[in-house]
Coordinates of C-alpha atoms in Angstrom, one line a residue:
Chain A
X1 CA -90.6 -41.7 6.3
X2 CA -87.9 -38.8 6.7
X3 CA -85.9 -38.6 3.3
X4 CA -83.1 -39.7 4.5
X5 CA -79.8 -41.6 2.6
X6 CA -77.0 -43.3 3.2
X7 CA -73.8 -43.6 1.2
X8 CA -72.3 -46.3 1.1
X9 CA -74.2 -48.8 2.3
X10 CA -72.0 -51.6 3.1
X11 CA -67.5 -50.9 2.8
X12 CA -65.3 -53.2 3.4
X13 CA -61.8 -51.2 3.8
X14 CA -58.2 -52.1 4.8
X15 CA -56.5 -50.6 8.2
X16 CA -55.0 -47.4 7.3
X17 CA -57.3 -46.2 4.5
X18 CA -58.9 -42.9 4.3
X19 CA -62.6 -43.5 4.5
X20 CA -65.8 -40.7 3.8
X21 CA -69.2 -42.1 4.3
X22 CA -72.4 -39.6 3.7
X23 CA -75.6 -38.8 4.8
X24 CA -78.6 -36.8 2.4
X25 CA -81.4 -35.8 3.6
X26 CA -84.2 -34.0 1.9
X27 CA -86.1 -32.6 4.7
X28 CA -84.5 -29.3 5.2
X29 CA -83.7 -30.2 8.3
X30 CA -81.5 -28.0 10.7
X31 CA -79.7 -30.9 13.1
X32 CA -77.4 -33.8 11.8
X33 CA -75.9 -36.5 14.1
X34 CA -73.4 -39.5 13.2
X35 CA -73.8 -42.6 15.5
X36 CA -72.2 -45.5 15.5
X37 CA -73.9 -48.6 17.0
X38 CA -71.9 -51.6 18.6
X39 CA -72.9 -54.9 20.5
X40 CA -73.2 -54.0 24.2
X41 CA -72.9 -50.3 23.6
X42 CA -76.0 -49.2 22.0
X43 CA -75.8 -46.0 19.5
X44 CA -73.4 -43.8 20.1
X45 CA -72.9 -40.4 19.2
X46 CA -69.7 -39.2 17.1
X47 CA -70.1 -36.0 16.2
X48 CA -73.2 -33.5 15.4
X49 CA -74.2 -30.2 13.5
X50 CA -76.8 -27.3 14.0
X51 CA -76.3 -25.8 10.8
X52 CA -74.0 -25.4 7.8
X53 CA -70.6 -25.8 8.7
X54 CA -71.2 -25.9 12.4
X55 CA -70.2 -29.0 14.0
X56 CA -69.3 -30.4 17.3
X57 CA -68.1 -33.6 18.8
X58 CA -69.9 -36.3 20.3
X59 CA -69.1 -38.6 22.9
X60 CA -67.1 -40.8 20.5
X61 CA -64.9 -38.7 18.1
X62 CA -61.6 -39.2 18.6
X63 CA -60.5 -40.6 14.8
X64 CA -63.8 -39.1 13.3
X65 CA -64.2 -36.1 11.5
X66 CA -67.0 -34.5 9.5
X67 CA -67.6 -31.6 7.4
X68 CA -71.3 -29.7 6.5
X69 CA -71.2 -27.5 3.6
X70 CA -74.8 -27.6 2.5
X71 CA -78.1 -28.2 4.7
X72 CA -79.0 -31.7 3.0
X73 CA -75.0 -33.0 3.5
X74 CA -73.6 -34.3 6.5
X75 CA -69.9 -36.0 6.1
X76 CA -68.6 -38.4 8.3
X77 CA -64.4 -38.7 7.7
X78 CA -62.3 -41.5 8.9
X79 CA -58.9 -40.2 8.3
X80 CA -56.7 -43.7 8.6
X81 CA -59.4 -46.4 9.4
X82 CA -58.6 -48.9 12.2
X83 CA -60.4 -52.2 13.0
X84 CA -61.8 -50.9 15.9
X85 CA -63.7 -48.5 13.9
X86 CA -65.7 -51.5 12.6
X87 CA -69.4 -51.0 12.9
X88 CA -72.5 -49.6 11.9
X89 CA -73.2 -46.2 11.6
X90 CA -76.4 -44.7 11.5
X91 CA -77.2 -40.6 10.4
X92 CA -79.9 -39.2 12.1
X93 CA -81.6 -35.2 11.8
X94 CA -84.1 -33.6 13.8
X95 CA -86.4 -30.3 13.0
X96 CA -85.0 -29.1 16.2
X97 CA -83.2 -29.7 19.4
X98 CA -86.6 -30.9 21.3
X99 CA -87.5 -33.0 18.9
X100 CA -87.6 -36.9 17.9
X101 CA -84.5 -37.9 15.8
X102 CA -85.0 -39.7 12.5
X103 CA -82.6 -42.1 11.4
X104 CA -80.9 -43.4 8.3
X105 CA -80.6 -46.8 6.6
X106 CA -77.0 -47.2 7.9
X107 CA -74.0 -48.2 6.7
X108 CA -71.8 -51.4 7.3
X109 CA -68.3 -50.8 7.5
X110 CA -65.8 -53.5 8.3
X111 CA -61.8 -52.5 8.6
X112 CA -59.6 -55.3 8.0
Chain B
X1 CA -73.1 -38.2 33.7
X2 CA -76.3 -40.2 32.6
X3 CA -76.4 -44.3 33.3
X4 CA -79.2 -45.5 31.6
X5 CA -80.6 -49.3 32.1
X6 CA -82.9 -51.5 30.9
X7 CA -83.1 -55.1 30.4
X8 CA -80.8 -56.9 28.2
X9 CA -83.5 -59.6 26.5
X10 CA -86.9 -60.3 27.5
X11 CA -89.5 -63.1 25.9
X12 CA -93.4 -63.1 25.7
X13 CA -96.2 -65.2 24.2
X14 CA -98.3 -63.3 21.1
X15 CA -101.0 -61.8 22.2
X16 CA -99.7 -61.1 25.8
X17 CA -98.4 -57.3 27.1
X18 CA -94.5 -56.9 27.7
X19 CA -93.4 -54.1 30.2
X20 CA -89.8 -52.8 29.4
X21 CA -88.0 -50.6 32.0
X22 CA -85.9 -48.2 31.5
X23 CA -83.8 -46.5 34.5
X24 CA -81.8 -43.2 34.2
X25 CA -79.5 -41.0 36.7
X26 CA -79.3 -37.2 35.7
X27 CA -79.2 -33.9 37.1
X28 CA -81.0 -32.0 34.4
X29 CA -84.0 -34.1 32.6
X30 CA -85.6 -33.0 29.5
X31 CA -87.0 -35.9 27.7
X32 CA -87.6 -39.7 27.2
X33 CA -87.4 -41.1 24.1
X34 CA -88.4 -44.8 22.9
X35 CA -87.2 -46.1 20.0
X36 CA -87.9 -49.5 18.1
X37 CA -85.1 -51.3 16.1
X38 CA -85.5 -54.4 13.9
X39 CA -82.3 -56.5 13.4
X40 CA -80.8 -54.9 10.5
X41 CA -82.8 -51.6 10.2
X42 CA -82.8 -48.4 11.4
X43 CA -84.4 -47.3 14.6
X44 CA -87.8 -45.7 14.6
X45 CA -89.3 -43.4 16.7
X46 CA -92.0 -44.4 19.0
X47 CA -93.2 -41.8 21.8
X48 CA -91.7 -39.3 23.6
X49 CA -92.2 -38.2 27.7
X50 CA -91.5 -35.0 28.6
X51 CA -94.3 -34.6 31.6
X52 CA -95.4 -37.6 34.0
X53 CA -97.8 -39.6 33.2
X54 CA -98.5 -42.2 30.6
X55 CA -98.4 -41.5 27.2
X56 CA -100.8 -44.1 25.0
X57 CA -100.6 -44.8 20.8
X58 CA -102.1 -48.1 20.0
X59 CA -101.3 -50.6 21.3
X60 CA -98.3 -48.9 22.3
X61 CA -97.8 -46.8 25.6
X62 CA -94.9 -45.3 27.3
X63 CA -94.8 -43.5 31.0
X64 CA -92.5 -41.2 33.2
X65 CA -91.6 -40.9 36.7
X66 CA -89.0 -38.2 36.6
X67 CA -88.8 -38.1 40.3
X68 CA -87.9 -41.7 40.1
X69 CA -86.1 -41.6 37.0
X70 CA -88.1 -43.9 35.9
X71 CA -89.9 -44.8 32.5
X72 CA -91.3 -48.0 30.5
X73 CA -92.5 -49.0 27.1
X74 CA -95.8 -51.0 27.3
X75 CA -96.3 -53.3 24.2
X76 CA -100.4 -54.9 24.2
X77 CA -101.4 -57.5 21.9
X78 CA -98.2 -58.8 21.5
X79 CA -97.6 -59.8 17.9
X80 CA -94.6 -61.5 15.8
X81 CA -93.7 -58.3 14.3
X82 CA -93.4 -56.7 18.0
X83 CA -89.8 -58.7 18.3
X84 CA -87.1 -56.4 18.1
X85 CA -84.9 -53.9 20.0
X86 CA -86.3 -51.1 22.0
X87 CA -84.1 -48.1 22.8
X88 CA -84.4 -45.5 25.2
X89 CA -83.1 -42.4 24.8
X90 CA -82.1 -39.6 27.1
X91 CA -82.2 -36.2 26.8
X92 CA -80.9 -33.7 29.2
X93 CA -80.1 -29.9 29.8
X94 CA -76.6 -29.9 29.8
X95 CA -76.6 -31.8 26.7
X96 CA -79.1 -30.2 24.9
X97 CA -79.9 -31.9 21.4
X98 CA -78.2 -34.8 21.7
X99 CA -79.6 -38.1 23.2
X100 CA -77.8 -40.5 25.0
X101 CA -79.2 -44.2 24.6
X102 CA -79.4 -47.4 26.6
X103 CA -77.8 -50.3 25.5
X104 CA -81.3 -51.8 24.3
X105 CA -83.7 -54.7 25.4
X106 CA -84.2 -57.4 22.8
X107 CA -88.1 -58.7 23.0
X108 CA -88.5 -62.0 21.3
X109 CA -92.4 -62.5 20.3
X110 CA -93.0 -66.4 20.6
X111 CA -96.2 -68.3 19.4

């Protein structure tokens, strides 16, 4: 399996609140993505990076921002957390743009 | 844009074969991905079509039509563990890198 982590893996958080999850991974790989993953909507993508501290949005960023300072760290920001923003969001990386995407545990949150 | 479809839920015996469509609208093709996703877990990569044709591993055994935009995931043997989600994935030119993914099809394995 690709070494990949998720941090936290489950938040429960309060409308309003600043929230950071992150994603690890230990392959060295080039490509990050940040998903989220709703009933009826499948995954979708929030934002993605091709390399330290180049990042772009997805198809789903609007509230969302992220940050890559090192290869293994990808950052996904919730500024001021709403309840829509309750889901589950999965990292993934891939060795390069042609490639399979792996995907991380995922993490639960729920905004109250 | 890219509509993707594929069947919400479908059921099947152990042992039998399922067949799980996947249909897709773009201007610029460059890959079909299948993915499989237990309740509660990650998704995992399963095959990838590039090129017509079918594409075999196992008892798994995905094919393209790109002139239909077409694809499906074959699953033989059915077995318990088989009952999950299964994804498919676009990937096109002008959106190089990044997939976009249907909304799923639930297979439930019955004995």
């Amino acid at each position: 399996d690709a070494g990949i982590t998720q941090s936290p893996r489950h938040k429960v958080t309060e409308t309003g609140t600043p929230v950071t999850l992150r994603c690890h991974q230990t392959e060295n790989h080039r490509y990050m993505y940040w998903y989220r993953q709703d009933p009826g909507h499948g995954l979708r993508l929030i934002h993605y990076s091709y390399g330290v501290k180049d990042t772009d949005k997805g198809e789903v960023s609007d509230g969302y921002s992220v940050s890559r300072s090192k290869t293994e760290d990808f950052l996904l920001t919730l500024e001021s957390a709403t309840s829509s923003q309750t889901s589950v969001y999965f990292c993934a990386i891939s060795e390069s743009l042609s490639n399979e995407q792996f995907f991380g545990p995922g993490t639960r949150l729920t905004v109250l | 844009g890219q509509n993707i479809d594929q069947p919400t839920e479908m059921t099947a015996t152990e042992g039998a074969i399922v067949q799980i469509n996947c249909t897709y609208q773009t201007s610029g093709f460059n890959g079909l991905f299948w993915y499989q996703q237990h309740a509660g877990e990650a998704p995992t990569f399963l095959s990838y079509n590039v090129l017509d044709g079918l594409e075999e591993k196992g008892r798994f055994s995905s094919f393209l039509s790109r002139s239909k935009g077409y694809s499906y995931l074959l699953l033989k043997e059915l077995q318990m563990k088989d009952s999950a989600s299964y994804l498919c994935a676009l990937m096109t030119t002008d959106s190089w890198g990044k997939f976009q993914f249907g909304a799923g099809t639930q297979v439930v394995v019955t004995p």
